[in-house]
Short mmCIF file of C-alpha atoms and ligand atoms in Angstrom, two decimals:
data_model
loop_
_atom_site.label_atom_id
_atom_site.label_comp_id
_atom_site.label_asym_id
_atom_site.label_seq_id
_atom_site.Cartn_x
_atom_site.Cartn_y
_atom_site.Cartn_z
CA UNK A 1 -19.51 14.19 10.76
CA UNK A 2 -21.01 10.71 11.01
CA UNK A 3 -18.82 8.30 9.06
CA UNK A 4 -20.23 5.27 7.31
CA UNK A 5 -18.80 3.19 4.53
CA UNK A 6 -22.03 3.41 2.55
CA UNK A 7 -21.33 7.13 2.12
CA UNK A 8 -18.07 6.24 0.42
CA UNK A 9 -19.41 4.02 -2.33
CA UNK A 10 -21.36 6.87 -3.86
CA UNK A 11 -23.60 6.55 -6.88
CA UNK A 12 -21.79 8.48 -9.58
CA UNK A 13 -23.77 10.12 -12.35
CA UNK A 14 -21.16 12.61 -13.61
CA UNK A 15 -18.60 10.95 -15.88
CA UNK A 16 -16.33 13.91 -16.72
CA UNK A 17 -14.08 15.77 -14.26
CA UNK A 18 -11.15 18.17 -14.19
CA UNK A 19 -9.11 15.62 -12.24
CA UNK A 20 -9.60 11.85 -12.21
CA UNK A 21 -7.71 10.23 -9.34
CA UNK A 22 -7.01 6.51 -9.30
CA UNK A 23 -6.37 5.21 -5.79
CA UNK A 24 -7.98 6.28 -2.51
CA UNK A 25 -4.85 5.96 -0.35
CA UNK A 26 -2.92 8.76 1.33
CA UNK A 27 -1.60 10.04 -2.03
CA UNK A 28 -4.91 10.01 -3.91
CA UNK A 29 -6.98 11.47 -1.08
CA UNK A 30 -4.47 14.24 -0.44
CA UNK A 31 -4.53 15.09 -4.16
CA UNK A 32 -8.33 15.26 -4.02
CA UNK A 33 -8.48 17.62 -1.04
CA UNK A 34 -6.01 20.06 -2.62
CA UNK A 35 -7.53 19.84 -6.12
CA UNK A 36 -11.12 20.49 -5.02
CA UNK A 37 -10.09 23.27 -2.65
CA UNK A 38 -8.43 25.02 -5.58
CA UNK A 39 -11.75 24.94 -7.47
CA UNK A 40 -11.25 21.86 -9.64
CA UNK A 41 -13.77 19.04 -9.90
CA UNK A 42 -12.44 15.60 -9.01
CA UNK A 43 -13.43 11.97 -8.59
CA UNK A 44 -11.47 9.30 -6.71
CA UNK A 45 -11.77 5.70 -7.92
CA UNK A 46 -10.51 2.71 -5.90
CA UNK A 47 -10.65 -0.98 -6.67
CA UNK A 48 -10.97 -1.75 -2.99
CA UNK A 49 -12.12 0.33 -0.02
CA UNK A 50 -10.92 3.85 0.72
CA UNK A 51 -7.80 4.30 2.89
CA UNK A 52 -5.23 2.22 1.03
CA UNK A 53 -2.22 0.54 2.59
CA UNK A 54 -2.26 2.93 5.58
CA UNK A 55 -5.04 0.74 6.99
CA UNK A 56 -2.63 -2.21 7.08
CA UNK A 57 -0.17 -0.53 9.42
CA UNK A 58 -0.81 -1.88 12.92
CA UNK A 59 0.48 1.32 14.53
CA UNK A 60 1.71 4.51 12.87
CA UNK A 61 4.14 6.45 15.05
CA UNK A 62 5.84 8.68 12.50
CA UNK A 63 3.03 10.69 10.94
CA UNK A 64 3.24 14.23 12.27
CA UNK A 65 0.46 15.22 14.61
CA UNK A 66 -0.22 11.69 15.83
CA UNK A 67 2.17 10.22 18.41
CA UNK A 68 0.68 6.78 17.81
CA UNK A 69 -2.41 5.91 15.83
CA UNK A 70 -3.72 2.64 14.43
CA UNK A 71 -3.43 2.50 10.65
CA UNK A 72 -7.14 1.72 10.36
CA UNK A 73 -8.02 4.86 12.35
CA UNK A 74 -5.69 7.07 10.33
CA UNK A 75 -7.07 5.67 7.05
CA UNK A 76 -10.58 6.42 8.28
CA UNK A 77 -9.58 9.97 9.19
CA UNK A 78 -8.12 10.44 5.68
CA UNK A 79 -11.36 9.17 4.16
CA UNK A 80 -13.60 11.32 6.35
CA UNK A 81 -11.56 14.40 5.51
CA UNK A 82 -11.55 13.71 1.76
CA UNK A 83 -15.30 13.02 1.75
CA UNK A 84 -15.85 16.63 2.78
CA UNK A 85 -14.66 17.54 -0.71
CA UNK A 86 -14.94 14.64 -3.13
CA UNK A 87 -16.86 11.50 -4.01
CA UNK A 88 -14.97 8.22 -3.68
CA UNK A 89 -16.03 5.39 -5.93
CA UNK A 90 -15.02 2.14 -4.21
CA UNK A 91 -14.78 -1.42 -5.51
CA UNK A 92 -14.17 -0.12 -9.00
CA UNK A 93 -11.09 -1.40 -10.78
CA UNK A 94 -9.39 0.83 -13.34
CA UNK A 95 -8.53 -1.52 -16.19
CA UNK A 96 -6.79 0.82 -18.64
CA UNK A 97 -5.98 4.45 -19.30
CA UNK A 98 -5.92 6.23 -22.65
CA UNK A 99 -5.07 9.78 -23.68
CA UNK A 100 -7.24 11.38 -26.39
CA UNK A 101 -6.97 14.88 -27.86
CA UNK A 102 -8.12 16.81 -24.79
CA UNK A 103 -9.21 14.18 -22.28
CA UNK A 104 -7.75 11.20 -20.43
CA UNK A 105 -10.12 8.23 -20.32
CA UNK A 106 -10.08 5.62 -17.57
CA UNK A 107 -11.84 2.40 -18.46
CA UNK A 108 -13.19 0.82 -15.28
CA UNK A 109 -15.36 -2.07 -14.18
CA UNK A 110 -18.17 0.54 -13.99
CA UNK A 111 -17.65 1.97 -17.47
CA UNK A 112 -15.59 4.91 -18.67
CA UNK A 113 -14.73 8.12 -16.84
CA UNK A 114 -12.87 11.08 -18.32
CA UNK A 115 -10.73 13.87 -16.91
CA UNK A 116 -8.81 16.85 -18.24
CA UNK A 117 -6.00 15.24 -16.27
CA UNK A 118 -5.50 11.97 -14.43
CA UNK A 119 -3.49 11.17 -11.31
CA UNK A 120 -2.24 7.64 -10.73
CA UNK A 121 -1.97 7.02 -6.97
CA UNK A 122 -2.36 3.25 -7.01
CA UNK A 123 0.43 2.44 -4.56
CA UNK A 124 1.89 -1.03 -4.21
CA UNK A 125 0.75 -4.53 -3.37
CA UNK A 126 2.46 -7.32 -1.43
CA UNK A 127 5.21 -9.22 -3.17
CA UNK A 128 5.02 -12.99 -3.06
CA UNK A 129 7.89 -15.25 -1.98
CA UNK A 130 7.13 -17.84 -4.67
CA UNK A 131 8.08 -20.84 -2.55
CA UNK A 132 6.22 -24.17 -2.32
CA UNK A 133 3.26 -23.99 0.05
CA UNK A 134 2.73 -20.22 -0.28
CA UNK A 135 -0.28 -20.46 -2.59
CA UNK A 136 -1.57 -23.63 -0.97
CA UNK A 137 -1.68 -22.21 2.55
CA UNK A 138 -2.91 -18.71 1.71
CA UNK A 139 -5.86 -18.07 4.08
CA UNK A 140 -5.07 -21.39 5.80
CA UNK A 141 -2.72 -19.76 8.28
CA UNK A 142 -0.75 -17.69 5.76
CA UNK A 143 -1.45 -13.98 5.32
CA UNK A 144 0.11 -10.78 4.02
CA UNK A 145 -1.58 -8.48 6.55
CA UNK A 146 -1.11 -8.67 10.32
CA UNK A 147 -3.64 -5.91 10.92
CA UNK A 148 -6.28 -7.92 9.09
CA UNK A 149 -5.48 -11.42 10.35
CA UNK A 150 -3.01 -11.17 13.25
CA UNK A 151 -5.65 -11.46 15.94
CA UNK A 152 -6.65 -14.91 14.70
CA UNK A 153 -3.36 -16.02 16.27
CA UNK A 154 -3.94 -14.74 19.81
CA UNK A 155 -1.91 -16.96 22.20
CA UNK A 156 -0.50 -18.91 19.23
CA UNK A 157 2.86 -18.93 17.46
CA UNK A 158 3.52 -16.87 14.33
CA UNK A 159 6.45 -16.49 11.96
CA UNK A 160 6.97 -13.25 10.08
CA UNK A 161 9.01 -13.63 6.91
CA UNK A 162 10.88 -10.42 6.16
CA UNK A 163 12.58 -8.30 8.81
CA UNK A 164 12.42 -4.87 7.13
CA UNK A 165 10.36 -2.05 8.62
CA UNK A 166 6.97 -3.47 7.63
CA UNK A 167 7.81 -6.94 8.91
CA UNK A 168 9.26 -5.50 12.11
CA UNK A 169 6.20 -3.32 12.80
CA UNK A 170 3.88 -6.26 12.14
CA UNK A 171 5.94 -8.54 14.41
CA UNK A 172 6.20 -6.10 17.28
CA UNK A 173 2.49 -5.50 17.25
CA UNK A 174 1.58 -9.21 17.04
CA UNK A 175 4.08 -10.03 19.78
CA UNK A 176 1.74 -8.17 22.18
CA UNK A 177 -0.82 -10.97 21.98
CA UNK A 178 0.78 -14.04 20.38
CA UNK A 179 2.52 -16.79 22.37
CA UNK A 180 5.65 -16.27 20.26
CA UNK A 181 6.59 -14.22 17.23
CA UNK A 182 9.68 -15.18 15.24
CA UNK A 183 11.14 -13.10 12.42
CA UNK A 184 13.02 -14.70 9.53
CA UNK A 185 15.28 -12.30 7.62
CA UNK A 186 17.18 -13.20 4.43
CA UNK A 187 20.04 -10.76 4.99
CA UNK A 188 22.81 -11.21 7.57
CA UNK A 189 21.84 -8.10 9.56
CA UNK A 190 18.86 -6.21 10.93
CA UNK A 191 16.97 -4.65 8.02
CA UNK A 192 14.67 -2.39 10.06
CA UNK A 193 15.09 0.99 11.77
CA UNK A 194 17.05 1.15 15.05
CA UNK A 195 13.91 2.01 17.01
CA UNK A 196 12.37 -1.31 15.94
CA UNK A 197 15.63 -3.22 16.62
CA UNK A 198 15.61 -1.89 20.18
CA UNK A 199 12.02 -3.02 20.72
CA UNK A 200 12.67 -6.46 19.22
CA UNK A 201 15.68 -6.91 21.51
CA UNK A 202 13.88 -5.53 24.57
CA UNK A 203 10.98 -7.96 23.95
CA UNK A 204 13.40 -10.88 23.53
CA UNK A 205 11.91 -11.76 20.14
CA UNK A 206 13.79 -14.12 17.78
CA UNK A 207 15.12 -12.28 14.74
CA UNK A 208 16.81 -15.02 12.71
CA UNK A 209 19.22 -13.59 10.13
CA UNK A 210 20.57 -15.23 7.00
CA UNK A 211 17.42 -17.31 6.68
CA UNK A 212 16.44 -18.35 3.17
CA UNK A 213 12.87 -19.60 3.29
CA UNK A 214 12.44 -22.79 1.26
CA UNK A 215 8.90 -23.92 1.96
CA UNK A 216 5.73 -23.25 3.92
CA UNK A 217 4.81 -26.59 5.43
CA UNK A 218 1.52 -27.94 6.72
CA UNK A 219 -0.87 -30.87 6.73
CA UNK A 220 -2.74 -29.78 3.60
CA UNK A 221 -5.42 -28.02 5.69
CA UNK A 222 -3.35 -25.52 7.65
CA UNK A 223 0.16 -24.21 8.16
CA UNK A 224 2.41 -25.97 10.66
CA UNK A 225 5.85 -24.56 9.95
CA UNK A 226 8.39 -22.75 7.80
CA UNK A 227 11.42 -24.58 6.40
CA UNK A 228 14.48 -22.41 5.84
CA UNK A 229 18.18 -22.73 5.11
CA UNK A 230 20.82 -20.86 7.09
CA UNK A 231 22.73 -19.15 4.27
CA UNK A 232 25.99 -19.20 6.27
CA UNK A 233 26.02 -22.87 7.36
CA UNK A 234 23.64 -24.32 4.70
CA UNK A 235 21.87 -26.12 7.54
CA UNK A 236 18.10 -26.58 7.07
CA UNK A 237 15.59 -26.15 9.93
CA UNK A 238 11.84 -25.96 10.39
CA UNK A 239 10.29 -23.37 12.72
CA UNK A 240 6.99 -24.73 13.91
CA UNK A 241 4.17 -22.20 13.82
CA UNK A 242 0.42 -21.67 13.63
CA UNK A 243 0.59 -18.66 11.36
CA UNK A 244 2.85 -17.16 8.71
CA UNK A 245 2.93 -13.50 7.68
CA UNK A 246 4.88 -12.52 4.59
CA UNK A 247 6.49 -9.08 4.38
CA UNK A 248 9.12 -9.36 1.66
CA UNK A 249 8.50 -6.17 -0.21
CA UNK A 250 6.01 -4.49 -2.42
CA UNK A 251 5.32 -4.23 -6.15
CA UNK A 252 3.86 -1.16 -7.88
CA UNK A 253 0.29 -1.46 -9.15
CA UNK A 254 0.78 -0.28 -12.71
CA UNK A 255 -0.33 -3.21 -14.91
CA UNK A 256 -3.33 -1.22 -16.14
CA UNK A 257 -0.97 1.41 -17.64
CA UNK A 258 0.43 -1.12 -20.14
CA UNK A 259 -0.96 0.60 -23.27
CA UNK A 260 -1.08 4.15 -21.89
CA UNK A 261 2.36 5.25 -23.08
CA UNK A 262 3.34 6.17 -19.51
CA UNK A 263 7.02 5.46 -18.94
CA UNK A 264 7.76 2.93 -16.20
CA UNK A 265 11.01 1.91 -14.53
CA UNK A 266 12.40 -1.64 -14.90
CA UNK A 267 10.56 -2.55 -11.72
CA UNK A 268 7.28 -1.03 -12.90
CA UNK A 269 7.31 2.26 -10.96
CA UNK A 270 6.06 5.42 -12.72
CA UNK A 271 8.81 7.79 -13.82
CA UNK A 272 7.98 11.47 -13.25
CA UNK A 273 9.63 14.87 -13.14
CA UNK A 274 10.04 16.51 -9.73
CA UNK A 275 6.45 17.80 -9.85
CA UNK A 276 4.81 14.41 -10.44
CA UNK A 277 4.28 14.82 -14.22
CA UNK A 278 4.74 11.67 -16.30
CA UNK A 279 5.97 11.68 -19.90
CA UNK A 280 2.34 11.71 -21.10
CA UNK A 281 0.90 15.23 -20.88
CA UNK A 282 -2.05 15.26 -18.49
CA UNK A 283 -1.09 12.12 -16.60
CA UNK A 284 0.51 12.56 -13.15
CA UNK A 285 1.63 10.23 -10.38
CA UNK A 286 1.59 10.50 -6.57
CA UNK A 287 2.62 8.28 -3.68
CA UNK A 288 4.26 4.87 -3.50
CA UNK A 289 3.68 4.00 -7.14
CA UNK A 290 6.15 6.71 -8.15
CA UNK A 291 9.78 5.88 -8.94
CA UNK A 292 12.10 7.05 -6.12
CA UNK A 293 9.37 7.18 -3.49
CA UNK A 294 10.28 6.90 0.19
CA UNK A 295 7.12 4.78 0.56
CA UNK A 296 5.78 6.58 3.60
CA UNK A 297 2.39 8.02 4.46
CA UNK A 298 3.92 11.48 4.87
CA UNK A 299 5.57 11.39 1.44
CA UNK A 300 2.39 10.12 -0.24
CA UNK A 301 0.41 12.97 1.33
CA UNK A 302 3.14 15.43 0.27
CA UNK A 303 3.09 14.08 -3.29
CA UNK A 304 -0.67 14.56 -3.45
CA UNK A 305 -0.30 18.19 -2.38
CA UNK A 306 2.48 18.85 -4.91
CA UNK A 307 0.70 17.16 -7.80
CA UNK A 308 -2.61 18.97 -7.18
CA UNK A 309 -0.89 22.36 -7.10
CA UNK A 310 1.08 21.46 -10.24
CA UNK A 311 -2.12 20.40 -12.02
CA UNK A 312 -3.82 23.67 -11.11
CA UNK A 313 -0.88 25.68 -12.45
CA UNK A 314 -0.57 23.54 -15.61
CA UNK A 315 -4.29 23.93 -16.39
CA UNK A 316 -4.08 27.71 -15.90
CA UNK A 317 -0.98 27.95 -18.12
CA UNK A 318 -2.56 25.91 -20.89
CA UNK A 319 -5.75 27.99 -20.74
CA UNK A 320 -7.84 24.94 -19.83
CA UNK A 321 -8.94 26.34 -16.49
P1 LIG B 1 -1.82 3.09 -1.11
O1 LIG B 1 -2.09 3.46 0.30
O2 LIG B 1 -1.28 1.73 -1.40
O3 LIG B 1 -3.16 3.32 -1.93
C1 LIG B 1 -3.29 2.91 -3.26
C2 LIG B 1 -4.76 2.63 -3.55
O4 LIG B 1 -4.89 2.41 -4.96
C3 LIG B 1 -5.27 1.36 -2.87
O5 LIG B 1 -6.39 1.68 -2.07
C4 LIG B 1 -5.61 0.43 -4.03
O6 LIG B 1 -6.77 -0.36 -3.77
C5 LIG B 1 -5.86 1.40 -5.17
N1 LIG B 1 -5.64 0.81 -6.50
C6 LIG B 1 -4.56 0.11 -6.92
N2 LIG B 1 -4.71 -0.27 -8.21
C7 LIG B 1 -5.92 0.20 -8.62
C8 LIG B 1 -6.66 0.14 -9.82
N3 LIG B 1 -6.19 -0.48 -10.91
N4 LIG B 1 -7.88 0.71 -9.88
C9 LIG B 1 -8.38 1.36 -8.80
N5 LIG B 1 -7.73 1.45 -7.63
C10 LIG B 1 -6.52 0.90 -7.53
N6 LIG B 1 4.15 4.33 6.35
C11 LIG B 1 4.40 5.23 7.33
O7 LIG B 1 4.60 6.42 7.04
N7 LIG B 1 4.41 4.86 8.64
C12 LIG B 1 4.17 3.57 9.05
O8 LIG B 1 4.19 3.27 10.25
C13 LIG B 1 3.90 2.60 8.03
N8 LIG B 1 3.66 1.32 8.36
C14 LIG B 1 3.40 0.40 7.38
C15 LIG B 1 3.15 -0.91 7.78
C16 LIG B 1 2.88 -1.86 6.81
C17 LIG B 1 2.59 -3.27 7.25
C18 LIG B 1 2.83 -1.50 5.43
C19 LIG B 1 2.53 -2.54 4.38
C20 LIG B 1 3.08 -0.17 5.05
C21 LIG B 1 3.37 0.78 6.02
N9 LIG B 1 3.65 2.12 5.67
C22 LIG B 1 3.89 3.03 6.66
C23 LIG B 1 3.67 2.58 4.26
C24 LIG B 1 2.38 3.33 3.90
O9 LIG B 1 1.27 2.50 4.20
C25 LIG B 1 2.39 3.72 2.42
O10 LIG B 1 3.57 4.46 2.15
C26 LIG B 1 1.19 4.56 2.01
O11 LIG B 1 -0.02 3.92 2.37
C27 LIG B 1 1.22 4.83 0.49
O12 LIG B 1 0.08 5.53 0.11
P2 LIG B 1 -0.36 5.58 -1.42
O13 LIG B 1 -1.55 6.48 -1.48
O14 LIG B 1 0.78 5.87 -2.29
O15 LIG B 1 -0.78 4.08 -1.79
#
């Protein structure tokens, strides 16, 4: 099948579906494939482009069936596969969700859509550090996505803030083409998987532990360094750099659920039963936005499968199918 992005942003005339899916990442697209194959109608809505956070992974090496695949390629494969079954409405932000007597309504930037049920698969977005210079130097050498912007720093120095798995993967991949990649980690130990630790050590990359970042510094036009305090000695230092990539965690994208009645955890994740049902009948959750998620592509895909099968069974049981 020839793939083109214009096929994704389909003109949508139908406004009512069995299953409305918010989020065209691994979780939402997997839900769509299973739902439509079981005979349900579905629409996927995404505020950005199809593929979700998978596209930000420089290299995925733990998704079964692919020894190593670029995140962008895997996200494209997910999209191509889902497009065999479902329309994906891109660049359409879901602003709020409301349950009526027998329908769930999603208010979007392109008007309202309704479904017998609705699946929230909106994932997470990058957490900010909230230090001086972070806002000022965004897009002036500071980024949250190495896959998107890393190559701008070919043969230059970069600092990655955050040494967990995402930060480690981003650093290892950028280290292939940058002059130097330094990792600053707040904790006093490696925070990423052993496999990444081994690569970091083998490559001789600096992984500075106990580093509390205080400021992103620059000349007003572009980044020139990162000032941090060693939490053990209290000594302050500046690492000079051309680029800064921030990987300090993720926050669930659930603000639009504020008036929906859906129960959220303290940190804003959606609370569900073990089948992905929320406390509001007809609203389900899949993928990284769900409380207790392992935040992996495989688990998001698995959630989508489980939720779609649950929806099918729930609709049959309630006589709505
Ligand atoms: P997402 O992929 O985040 O998709 C959610 C979608 O919802 C997005 O497209 C978003 O635009 C959309 N959305 C959000 N809010 C709205 C709204 N209001 N209206 C409409 N649409 C909305 N996992 C692995 O298994 N292996 C790896 O190697 C790996 N590497 C990673 C590297 C990095 C740098 C990062 C950041 C993550 C990595 N992950 C990896 C994690 C993996 O990307 C996620 O677990 C997975 O993408 C989650 O899928 P999801 O469908 O739950 O959410």
